[in-house]
Amino acid sequence: MTRLLPIALSQVPAQSDVAAFADTLRAQVRVHPEIELWVFPELHLSTPEGDEQPHQLAVTLGDDRLRALSDLAAELKIWLVPGSIYEADGAGGVYNTALVFGPDGRRVAVYRKVFPWRPLEVSRPGTEFVVFDIPGRGRVGLSICYDSWFPELTRHLAWMGAELVLCLVQTDTSDRQQEVVITQANAIVNQCWVASVNSAAPTGRGRSLLVDPEGRIRVASPSSETTVLTDVVDFDAVTTTRRYGTAAVSRPWSQFTTGDRVIELPLYAGTLDPARWTPATPIQEEIA
């Protein structure tokens, strides 16, 4: 069975009103009723205004605003990634946390940004890579903005079986041009889909895009204007690309053969073990 997932990348400016967000999303779903996964930018509902500080906006995972988002996903029967939020860590600090809600309203994933953009960002770094499964479709990994600059993060998500990586972004600086290239590079070297969803002006510089497992840009915004990008992710394209190679040539996930020696990785005080190189897949894990 072909594994297809209609997806929408909502390039919009940040807002703080959850009720207004819900009304906007309802209107968008009416226009695009076929879309199953809706993705919004980093800190979409949790961006400081004026003199506000992140800790003033931080909430716990049991907060009423988050329950409202859960109810909204269930109401619309969609997979919803409402951007990231500031999450209170219980000790006066905050995480930059991405949430995923399923069409039944259940919270299916929580990811805390591992690489805050220092020194500007004050959020604590998370310590775990996170993937989740969309039954009948495929496995999805989560990334937030500056995470994409660290190839180890996307590589680990792909190794954990992610066939689509969602990168939630709020970039308003001139390096958005480089982030577009990085998005393509992460897709190419990991042979997976990558979506980079940036805020629209005035919060961000836009230029959101979806890239396929061979690095081809499927859909993209050329500007910072508010827009909704839609396409269909074919998860089987990941399987095909990894089997036959990018451009029918390169197969990095098949690099090692039996008997290859362990490679030392001094940077990590660890090793690259050929026996562990092959990425997991939902199918492999079900069989195991």
XYZ file of C-alpha atoms in Angstrom:
288
model
C 0.000 0.000 0.000
C 1.314 3.449 -0.920
C 2.038 5.582 2.134
C 0.910 9.108 1.323
C 0.420 11.991 3.748
C -1.122 15.334 2.710
C 0.716 18.038 4.657
C 0.343 21.790 5.188
C 3.155 24.107 6.278
C 1.551 27.223 7.709
C 3.923 30.185 7.270
C 2.263 32.754 9.508
C 3.413 35.400 12.016
C 3.407 34.513 15.695
C 0.254 35.114 17.712
C -0.692 34.704 21.360
C -4.454 34.159 21.241
C -5.258 30.440 21.165
C -8.921 31.122 20.366
C -7.930 33.229 17.352
C -5.470 30.532 16.305
C -8.267 27.957 16.484
C -10.569 30.080 14.338
C -7.823 30.607 11.744
C -7.022 26.912 11.602
C -10.690 25.992 11.238
C -10.886 28.340 8.256
C -7.719 26.856 6.742
C -9.032 23.312 7.171
C -12.223 24.292 5.366
C -10.111 25.435 2.426
C -7.861 22.355 2.564
C -10.047 19.516 3.896
C -7.736 16.859 2.440
C -4.757 17.851 4.619
C -3.997 15.401 7.448
C -0.938 17.045 9.066
C -0.780 20.777 9.894
C 2.565 22.275 10.971
C 3.206 25.736 12.458
C 6.455 27.626 13.216
C 8.618 27.744 16.316
C 7.104 29.582 19.317
C 4.034 30.347 17.246
C 1.820 30.781 20.314
C 4.598 31.677 22.746
C 6.589 34.620 21.347
C 7.388 37.419 23.833
C 6.006 40.860 23.059
C 7.543 44.112 24.283
C 9.323 43.530 27.582
C 7.879 40.060 28.153
C 10.344 37.355 29.152
C 10.156 33.661 28.230
C 9.535 32.569 31.824
C 6.428 34.787 31.916
C 4.968 32.843 28.987
C 6.015 29.395 30.169
C 3.325 26.826 30.932
C 3.247 23.245 32.126
C 2.124 20.438 29.843
C -1.184 20.311 31.723
C -2.054 23.928 30.955
C -5.571 24.772 29.757
C -4.210 26.366 26.562
C -2.602 23.078 25.595
C -5.762 21.158 26.387
C -7.550 23.542 24.022
C -5.079 22.592 21.280
C -5.682 18.929 22.015
C -9.434 19.471 21.727
C -8.913 21.376 18.472
C -6.993 18.518 16.868
C -9.770 16.123 17.875
C -12.478 18.490 16.620
C -10.816 18.842 13.203
C -9.566 15.233 13.135
C -6.068 16.262 12.115
C -2.484 15.700 13.162
C -1.474 19.051 14.636
C 1.976 20.481 15.330
C 1.043 23.936 16.688
C 4.646 25.140 16.757
C 6.651 25.120 19.962
C 5.977 26.725 23.338
C 7.929 27.827 26.363
C 7.547 25.028 28.896
C 8.237 25.655 32.583
C 10.917 23.295 33.881
C 9.744 23.510 37.512
C 12.909 25.269 38.668
C 12.409 28.741 37.227
C 13.806 27.891 33.812
C 12.148 27.089 30.505
C 12.400 24.674 27.608
C 11.542 25.439 23.997
C 9.149 22.537 23.476
C 7.406 21.201 20.391
C 4.124 19.315 20.795
C 2.233 16.947 18.518
C -1.462 16.106 18.855
C -3.187 13.273 17.038
C -6.636 13.332 15.412
C -8.066 11.782 18.562
C -6.739 14.700 20.620
C -4.039 12.632 22.275
C -0.644 14.273 22.788
C 1.649 11.881 20.951
C 5.038 13.625 21.173
C 6.936 16.191 23.234
C 10.329 17.429 22.028
C 12.562 19.929 23.845
C 14.986 21.878 21.637
C 18.465 20.427 22.071
C 20.420 23.342 20.560
C 19.145 26.771 21.703
C 20.567 29.667 19.682
C 23.053 31.015 22.196
C 23.650 33.534 23.663
C 20.279 35.048 22.715
C 18.028 32.128 23.647
C 17.723 31.462 27.349
C 15.875 28.130 27.177
C 17.503 25.071 28.666
C 18.708 22.478 26.145
C 16.760 19.254 25.909
C 18.584 15.941 25.963
C 16.437 13.555 23.909
C 15.728 13.023 20.212
C 12.062 12.414 19.473
C 10.182 10.564 16.723
C 6.545 9.516 16.468
C 4.522 7.286 14.162
C 1.553 8.203 12.016
C -0.148 4.810 11.604
C -0.357 3.655 8.020
C 1.932 6.475 6.859
C 5.373 6.629 8.420
C 7.671 7.862 11.159
C 8.250 11.567 11.797
C 11.094 13.298 13.662
C 11.044 16.683 15.403
C 13.584 19.495 15.181
C 13.477 23.167 16.179
C 15.244 25.943 14.252
C 18.956 26.003 15.212
C 18.857 22.211 15.669
C 19.130 21.947 11.884
C 22.625 23.446 11.978
C 23.888 20.400 13.880
C 23.979 17.422 11.474
C 24.100 14.983 14.376
C 20.503 15.763 15.288
C 18.897 15.063 11.923
C 21.191 12.061 11.467
C 19.987 10.578 14.756
C 16.347 11.163 13.853
C 16.886 9.369 10.538
C 18.742 6.559 12.319
C 15.747 6.252 14.668
C 13.589 5.660 11.590
C 12.334 9.165 10.777
C 11.257 9.354 7.139
C 10.058 12.950 7.523
C 11.737 15.544 9.751
C 9.728 18.608 10.768
C 11.878 21.629 11.609
C 9.911 24.418 13.310
C 11.614 27.756 12.730
C 11.420 31.376 13.807
C 14.312 32.956 11.930
C 14.251 36.708 11.342
C 17.976 37.028 10.591
C 19.878 37.127 7.309
C 21.072 33.529 7.615
C 17.693 32.185 6.514
C 19.328 31.824 3.099
C 21.820 29.367 4.588
C 19.052 27.507 6.416
C 17.354 26.794 3.095
C 20.573 25.150 1.880
C 20.977 23.264 5.176
C 17.428 21.923 4.828
C 18.266 20.490 1.417
C 21.571 19.117 2.689
C 19.930 17.362 5.651
C 17.442 15.749 3.295
C 20.159 14.639 0.886
C 22.629 13.152 3.358
C 19.917 11.359 5.346
C 17.716 10.440 2.357
C 14.536 11.551 4.071
C 11.910 14.268 3.699
C 12.624 17.524 5.552
C 10.126 20.352 6.118
C 11.360 23.708 7.407
C 8.457 25.905 8.534
C 9.430 29.508 9.292
C 7.334 32.388 10.609
C 6.015 35.018 8.249
C 6.851 38.717 8.680
C 7.146 40.494 10.986
C 8.136 37.550 13.203
C 10.322 35.770 10.668
C 11.721 35.866 7.159
C 9.585 33.080 5.784
C 11.029 31.023 2.915
C 9.492 27.820 4.264
C 10.057 24.713 2.170
C 9.523 20.980 1.828
C 12.386 18.875 0.441
C 12.189 15.279 -0.779
C 14.687 12.471 0.034
C 16.863 13.354 -2.967
C 17.103 17.023 -2.039
C 14.574 18.354 -4.532
C 12.474 21.265 -3.314
C 8.866 20.152 -3.672
C 7.197 23.364 -2.557
C 8.606 26.611 -1.180
C 7.759 30.178 -0.293
C 10.020 32.741 -1.997
C 9.252 35.470 0.535
C 8.207 36.340 4.085
C 4.528 36.757 3.223
C 1.835 34.775 5.027
C 1.011 31.629 3.096
C 0.076 27.963 3.436
C 2.247 25.494 1.531
C 0.594 22.161 0.732
C 1.902 18.947 -0.778
C 1.744 15.182 -0.376
C 4.611 13.373 1.338
C 5.274 9.942 -0.182
C 6.986 7.964 2.558
C 7.773 5.175 0.114
C 10.101 7.603 -1.679
C 12.439 7.203 1.301
C 12.526 3.437 0.830
C 13.114 3.798 -2.904
C 15.891 6.381 -2.521
C 17.725 4.367 0.118
C 17.435 1.174 -1.903
C 18.463 2.466 -5.325
C 20.472 5.511 -4.279
C 20.158 9.256 -4.690
C 20.086 9.837 -8.459
C 20.367 6.019 -8.601
C 23.979 6.365 -7.411
C 24.694 7.092 -3.738
C 23.474 4.899 -0.860
C 25.063 6.214 2.360
C 22.912 4.008 4.602
C 24.438 0.968 2.851
C 28.004 2.172 3.281
C 29.268 -0.567 5.572
C 29.681 -4.295 5.001
C 30.312 -7.254 7.271
C 33.795 -7.132 8.743
C 34.274 -3.371 8.577
C 36.070 -2.086 11.649
C 34.691 0.277 14.253
C 35.649 3.907 13.570
C 36.758 6.063 16.490
C 34.935 9.385 16.909
C 37.199 11.485 19.144
C 34.810 14.459 19.108
C 32.203 12.356 20.945
C 34.579 10.101 22.877
C 32.701 7.316 21.137
C 32.624 5.166 18.012
C 30.823 4.666 14.737
C 29.958 0.970 14.786
C 29.081 -0.459 11.342
C 26.833 -2.999 13.063
C 24.616 -0.159 14.318
C 24.615 2.014 11.191
C 21.415 0.805 9.509
C 18.441 3.049 10.376
C 15.432 1.615 12.149
C 12.057 1.530 10.448
C 8.579 1.050 11.897
C 8.306 -2.211 9.939
C 11.637 -3.523 11.243
C 10.661 -2.729 14.814
C 7.297 -4.442 14.468
C 9.030 -7.599 13.216
C 11.623 -7.385 16.007
